[in-house]
CSV table of C-alpha atoms in Angstrom, one decimal:
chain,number,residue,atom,x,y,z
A,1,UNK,CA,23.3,-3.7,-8.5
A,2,UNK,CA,26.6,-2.7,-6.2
A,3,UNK,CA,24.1,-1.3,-3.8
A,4,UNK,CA,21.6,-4.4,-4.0
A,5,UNK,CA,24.5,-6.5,-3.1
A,6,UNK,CA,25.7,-5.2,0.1
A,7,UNK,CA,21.6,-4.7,1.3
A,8,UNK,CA,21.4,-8.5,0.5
A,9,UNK,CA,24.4,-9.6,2.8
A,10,UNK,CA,23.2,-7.3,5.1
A,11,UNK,CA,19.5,-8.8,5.1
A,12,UNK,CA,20.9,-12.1,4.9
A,13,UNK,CA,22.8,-11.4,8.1
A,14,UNK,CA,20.2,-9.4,9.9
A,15,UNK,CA,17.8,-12.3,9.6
A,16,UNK,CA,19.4,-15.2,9.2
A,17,UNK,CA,17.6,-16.3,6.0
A,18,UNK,CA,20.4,-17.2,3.2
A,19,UNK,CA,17.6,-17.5,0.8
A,20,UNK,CA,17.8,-13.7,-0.4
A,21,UNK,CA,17.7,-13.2,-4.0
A,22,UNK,CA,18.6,-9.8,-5.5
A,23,UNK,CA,17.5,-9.7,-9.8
A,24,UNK,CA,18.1,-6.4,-12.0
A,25,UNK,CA,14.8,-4.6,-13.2
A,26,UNK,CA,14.5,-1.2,-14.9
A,27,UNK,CA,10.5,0.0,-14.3
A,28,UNK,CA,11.5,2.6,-17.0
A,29,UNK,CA,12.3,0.1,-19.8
A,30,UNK,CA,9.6,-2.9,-20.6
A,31,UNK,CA,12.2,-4.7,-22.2
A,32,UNK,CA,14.2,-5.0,-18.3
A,33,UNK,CA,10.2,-5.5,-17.4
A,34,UNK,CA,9.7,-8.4,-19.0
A,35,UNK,CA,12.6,-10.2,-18.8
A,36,UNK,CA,12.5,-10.1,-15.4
A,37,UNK,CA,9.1,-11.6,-15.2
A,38,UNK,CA,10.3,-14.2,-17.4
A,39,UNK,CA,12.9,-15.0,-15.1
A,40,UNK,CA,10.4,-15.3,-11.9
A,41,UNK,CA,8.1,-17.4,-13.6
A,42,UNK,CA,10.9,-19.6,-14.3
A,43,UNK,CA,12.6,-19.8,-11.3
A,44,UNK,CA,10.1,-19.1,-8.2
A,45,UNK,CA,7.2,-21.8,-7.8
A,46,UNK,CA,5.2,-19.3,-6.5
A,47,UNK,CA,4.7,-15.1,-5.6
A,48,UNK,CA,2.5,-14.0,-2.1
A,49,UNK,CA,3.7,-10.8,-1.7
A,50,UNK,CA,4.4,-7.9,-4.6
A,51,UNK,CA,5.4,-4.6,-3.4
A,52,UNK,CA,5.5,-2.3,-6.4
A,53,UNK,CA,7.7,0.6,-4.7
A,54,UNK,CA,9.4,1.6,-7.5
A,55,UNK,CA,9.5,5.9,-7.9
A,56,UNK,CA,11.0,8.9,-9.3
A,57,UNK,CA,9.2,12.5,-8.5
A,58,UNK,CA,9.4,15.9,-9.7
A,59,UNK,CA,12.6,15.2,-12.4
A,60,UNK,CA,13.1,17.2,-15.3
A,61,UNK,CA,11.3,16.1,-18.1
A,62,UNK,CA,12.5,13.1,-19.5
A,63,UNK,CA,11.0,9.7,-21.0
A,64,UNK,CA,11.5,5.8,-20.7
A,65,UNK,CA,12.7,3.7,-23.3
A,66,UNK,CA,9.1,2.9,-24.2
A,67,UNK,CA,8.0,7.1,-24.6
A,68,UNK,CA,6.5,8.0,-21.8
A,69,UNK,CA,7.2,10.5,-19.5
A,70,UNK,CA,9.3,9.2,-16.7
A,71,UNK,CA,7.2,9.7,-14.0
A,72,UNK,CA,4.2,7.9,-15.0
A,73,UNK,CA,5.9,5.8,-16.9
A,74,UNK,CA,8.0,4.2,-13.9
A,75,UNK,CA,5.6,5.0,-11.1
A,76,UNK,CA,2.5,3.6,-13.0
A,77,UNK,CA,3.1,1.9,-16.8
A,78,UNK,CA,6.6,0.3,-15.2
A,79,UNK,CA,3.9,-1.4,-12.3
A,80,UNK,CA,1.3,-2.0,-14.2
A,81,UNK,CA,3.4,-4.3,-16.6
A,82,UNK,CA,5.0,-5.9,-14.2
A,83,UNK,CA,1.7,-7.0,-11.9
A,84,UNK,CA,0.2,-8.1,-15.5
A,85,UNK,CA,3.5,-10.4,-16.2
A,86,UNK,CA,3.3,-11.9,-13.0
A,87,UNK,CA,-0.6,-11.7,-12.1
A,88,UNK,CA,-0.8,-15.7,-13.0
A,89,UNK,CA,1.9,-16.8,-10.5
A,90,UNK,CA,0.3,-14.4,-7.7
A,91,UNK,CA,-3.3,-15.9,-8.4
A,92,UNK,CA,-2.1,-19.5,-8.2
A,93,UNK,CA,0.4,-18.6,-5.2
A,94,UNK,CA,-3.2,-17.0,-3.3
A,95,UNK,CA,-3.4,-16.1,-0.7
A,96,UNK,CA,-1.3,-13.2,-2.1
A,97,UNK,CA,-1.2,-9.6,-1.8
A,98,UNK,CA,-0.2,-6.7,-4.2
A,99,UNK,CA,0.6,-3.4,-2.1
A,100,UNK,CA,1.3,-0.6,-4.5
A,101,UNK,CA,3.3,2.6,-2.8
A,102,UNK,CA,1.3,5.6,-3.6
A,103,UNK,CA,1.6,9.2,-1.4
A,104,UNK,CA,-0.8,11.8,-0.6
A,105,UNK,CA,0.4,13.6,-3.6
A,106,UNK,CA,-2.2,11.7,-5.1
A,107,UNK,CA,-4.8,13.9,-4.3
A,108,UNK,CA,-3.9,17.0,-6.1
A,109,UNK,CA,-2.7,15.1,-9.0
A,110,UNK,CA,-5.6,14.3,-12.3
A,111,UNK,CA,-5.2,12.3,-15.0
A,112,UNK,CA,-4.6,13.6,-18.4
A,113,UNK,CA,-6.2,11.0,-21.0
A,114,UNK,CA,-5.5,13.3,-23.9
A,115,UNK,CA,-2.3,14.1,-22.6
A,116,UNK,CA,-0.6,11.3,-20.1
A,117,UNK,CA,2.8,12.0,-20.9
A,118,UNK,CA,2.6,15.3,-20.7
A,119,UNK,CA,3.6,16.3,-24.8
A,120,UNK,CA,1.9,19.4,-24.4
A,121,UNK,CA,3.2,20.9,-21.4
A,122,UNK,CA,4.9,19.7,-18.5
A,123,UNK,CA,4.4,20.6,-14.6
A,124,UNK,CA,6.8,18.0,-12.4
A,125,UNK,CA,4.5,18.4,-9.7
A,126,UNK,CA,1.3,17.9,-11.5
A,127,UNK,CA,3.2,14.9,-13.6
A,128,UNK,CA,4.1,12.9,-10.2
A,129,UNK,CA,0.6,13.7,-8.5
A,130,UNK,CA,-0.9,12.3,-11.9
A,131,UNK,CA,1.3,9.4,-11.5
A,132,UNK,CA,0.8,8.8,-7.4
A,133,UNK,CA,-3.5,9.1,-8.5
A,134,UNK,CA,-2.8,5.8,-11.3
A,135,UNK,CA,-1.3,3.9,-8.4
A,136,UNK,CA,-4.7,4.5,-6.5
A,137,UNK,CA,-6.7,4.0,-9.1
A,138,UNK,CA,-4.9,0.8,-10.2
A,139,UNK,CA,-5.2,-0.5,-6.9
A,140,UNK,CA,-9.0,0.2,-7.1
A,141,UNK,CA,-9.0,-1.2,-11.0
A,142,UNK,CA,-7.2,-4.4,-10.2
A,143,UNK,CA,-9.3,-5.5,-6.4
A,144,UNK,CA,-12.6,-5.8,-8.8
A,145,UNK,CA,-10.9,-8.0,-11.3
A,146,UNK,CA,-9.5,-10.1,-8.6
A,147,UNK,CA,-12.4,-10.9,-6.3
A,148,UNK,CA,-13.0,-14.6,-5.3
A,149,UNK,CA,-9.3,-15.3,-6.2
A,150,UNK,CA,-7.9,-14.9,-2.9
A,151,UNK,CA,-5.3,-11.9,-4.3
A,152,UNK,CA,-6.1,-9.3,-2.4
A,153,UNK,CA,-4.7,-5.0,-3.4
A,154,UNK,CA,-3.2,-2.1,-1.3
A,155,UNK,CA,-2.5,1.4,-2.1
A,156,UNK,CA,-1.0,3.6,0.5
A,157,UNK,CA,1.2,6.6,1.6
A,158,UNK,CA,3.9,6.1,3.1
A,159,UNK,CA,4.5,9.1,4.7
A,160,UNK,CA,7.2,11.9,4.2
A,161,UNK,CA,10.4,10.0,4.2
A,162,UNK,CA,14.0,10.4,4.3
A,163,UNK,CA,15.6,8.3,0.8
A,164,UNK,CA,17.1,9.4,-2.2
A,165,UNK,CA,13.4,10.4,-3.6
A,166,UNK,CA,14.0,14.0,-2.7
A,167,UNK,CA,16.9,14.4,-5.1
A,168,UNK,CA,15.3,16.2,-8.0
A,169,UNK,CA,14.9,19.2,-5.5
A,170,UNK,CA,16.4,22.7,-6.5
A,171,UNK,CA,17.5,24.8,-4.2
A,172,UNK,CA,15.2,26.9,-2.1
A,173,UNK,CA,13.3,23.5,-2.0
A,174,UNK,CA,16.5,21.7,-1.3
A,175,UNK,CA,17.0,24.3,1.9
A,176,UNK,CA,13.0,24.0,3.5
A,177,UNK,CA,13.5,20.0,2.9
A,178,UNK,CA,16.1,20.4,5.3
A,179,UNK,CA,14.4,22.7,7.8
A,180,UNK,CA,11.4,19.7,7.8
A,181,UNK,CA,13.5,16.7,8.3
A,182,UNK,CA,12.9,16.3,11.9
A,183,UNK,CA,9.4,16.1,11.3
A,184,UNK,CA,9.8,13.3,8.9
A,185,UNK,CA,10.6,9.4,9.0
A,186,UNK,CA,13.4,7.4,8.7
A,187,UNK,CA,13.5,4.5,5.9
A,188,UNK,CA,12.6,1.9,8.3
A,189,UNK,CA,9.5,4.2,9.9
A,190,UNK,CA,8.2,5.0,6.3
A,191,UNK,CA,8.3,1.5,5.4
A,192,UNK,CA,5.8,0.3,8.2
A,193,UNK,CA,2.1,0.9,6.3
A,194,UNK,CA,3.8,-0.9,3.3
A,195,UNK,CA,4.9,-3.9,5.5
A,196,UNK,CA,1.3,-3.6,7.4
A,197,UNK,CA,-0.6,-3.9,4.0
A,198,UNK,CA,1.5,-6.7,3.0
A,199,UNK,CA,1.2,-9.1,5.9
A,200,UNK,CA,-1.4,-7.3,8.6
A,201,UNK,CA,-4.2,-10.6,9.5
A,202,UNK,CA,-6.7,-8.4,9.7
A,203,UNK,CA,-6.5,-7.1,5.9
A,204,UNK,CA,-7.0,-10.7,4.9
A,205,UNK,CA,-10.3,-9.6,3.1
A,206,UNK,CA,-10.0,-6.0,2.5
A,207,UNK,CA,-9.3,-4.9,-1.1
A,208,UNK,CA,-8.7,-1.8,-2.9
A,209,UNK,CA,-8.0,0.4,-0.1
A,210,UNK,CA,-5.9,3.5,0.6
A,211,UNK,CA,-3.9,3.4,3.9
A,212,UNK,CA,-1.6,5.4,6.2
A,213,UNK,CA,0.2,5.2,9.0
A,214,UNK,CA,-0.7,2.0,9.5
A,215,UNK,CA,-4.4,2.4,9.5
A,216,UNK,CA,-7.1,3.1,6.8
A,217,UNK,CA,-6.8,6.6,5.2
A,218,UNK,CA,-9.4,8.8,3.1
A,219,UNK,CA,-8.2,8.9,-0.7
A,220,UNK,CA,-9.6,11.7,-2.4
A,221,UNK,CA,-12.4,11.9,-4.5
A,222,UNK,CA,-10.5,11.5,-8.1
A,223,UNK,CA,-9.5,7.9,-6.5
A,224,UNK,CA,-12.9,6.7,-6.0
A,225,UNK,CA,-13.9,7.1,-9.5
A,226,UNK,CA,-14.5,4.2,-11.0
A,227,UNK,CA,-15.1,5.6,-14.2
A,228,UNK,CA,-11.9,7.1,-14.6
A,229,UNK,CA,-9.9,3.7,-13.1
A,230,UNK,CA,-11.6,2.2,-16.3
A,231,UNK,CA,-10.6,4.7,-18.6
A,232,UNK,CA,-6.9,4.6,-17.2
A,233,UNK,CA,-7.0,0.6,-17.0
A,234,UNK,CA,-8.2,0.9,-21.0
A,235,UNK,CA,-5.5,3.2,-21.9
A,236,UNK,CA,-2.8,1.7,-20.0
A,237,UNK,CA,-3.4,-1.7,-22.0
A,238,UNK,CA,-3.5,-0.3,-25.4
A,239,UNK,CA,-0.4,1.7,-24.7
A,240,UNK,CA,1.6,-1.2,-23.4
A,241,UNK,CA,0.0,-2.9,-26.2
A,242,UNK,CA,-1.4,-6.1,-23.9
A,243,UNK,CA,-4.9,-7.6,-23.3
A,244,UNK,CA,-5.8,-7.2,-19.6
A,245,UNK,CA,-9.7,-7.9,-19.0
């Protein structure tokens, strides 16, 4: 929250706008989840624009206060709450747009059904490529359930970027991280194809779609399957134990 603070006075005089509000939420514990939401729907008359860019990748195994393995627990279960807690205020703020932040990890990662958290065996790398797949697949899920509302859903990658993410690295990775950061972007370069899917015109009546750098982007085959979206969308509401139709 010490770090929130000091990014809100420095937004605040960047742009202006006194009207920045910074609120605690923990993605990897739905009790944080839903009292935030509570508080929103309290206070705000109305949502256009959810950016769900919360992410850890490749940690040591570990799980949320609800059980699941971190990474897809914060990176997909955490969102996933959170859009359904808030998905009333979006719909009667429309137009409105949910961008999810997925990567291109997502297309070496599977889902596990039998095994989302990863119980029986855990890879880090497989684990955050599962969890970077959901967000597509979500994105995908959640376009067909709002058409005709005038909410509209993004999934994208954001590109290799320079931010705290990386921290989970050991050493030799640590060391060729290093040797590529020329080639990668800065904060405020990887946080362009998030800002384009949230306010770009011409997007007004796309939904469901994968982009990059700005553009449209090829997602790979796993995130097309609408079979396995429903599947996910299924287990994801009886494992956060809420009715999402």
């Amino acid at each position: 929250m010490e770090k929130a603070q000091v990014a809100v006075k420095e937004i605040i005089e960047a742009s202006g706008n006194e009207n920045v509000l910074c609120m605690k939420l923990d993605l990897a514990d739905s009790k944080s989840i839903r009292e935030f939401a509570e508080a929103i729907n309290k206070v705000e008359p109305k949502l256009n624009i959810l950016i769900n860019n919360a992410g850890v990748m490749v940690c040591p195994y570990g799980k949320t206060a609800d059980g699941f393995e971190m990474q897809i627990g914060v990176n997909h279960f955490g969102h996933f709450l959170l859009t359904y807690l808030l998905i009333d205020l979006i719909k009667k703020s429309a137009p409105a747009r949910i961008v999810t932040v997925s990567s291109m990890a997502h297309s070496y990662g599977s889902i596990n059904l039998e095994d989302i958290n990863s119980e029986k065996g855990y890879d880090k790398g497989k684990a955050y490529g599962q969890s970077k797949l959901a967000n597509v697949l979500f994105t995908r899920s959640l376009a067909k359930r709002l058409e005709d509302t005038g909410v509209t859903t993004y999934s994208l990658h954001p590109g290799v970027v320079q931010t705290d993410l990386w921290r989970h690295l050991n050493g030799p990775q640590q060391f060729l991280w290093k040797l590529a950061t020329p080639f990668t972007k800065n904060s405020t370069q990887g946080a362009q194809t998030t800002i384009y899917c949230a306010v770009e015109p011409s997007l007004e009546k796309e939904s469901g779609g994968y982009y990059s750098d700005c553009a449209p982007a090829s997602c790979s085959s796993a995130g097309k399957d609408d079979n396995l979206a429903q599947k996910l969308w299924e287990l994801s509401c009886r494992l956060l134990s809420i009715t999402w139709d």
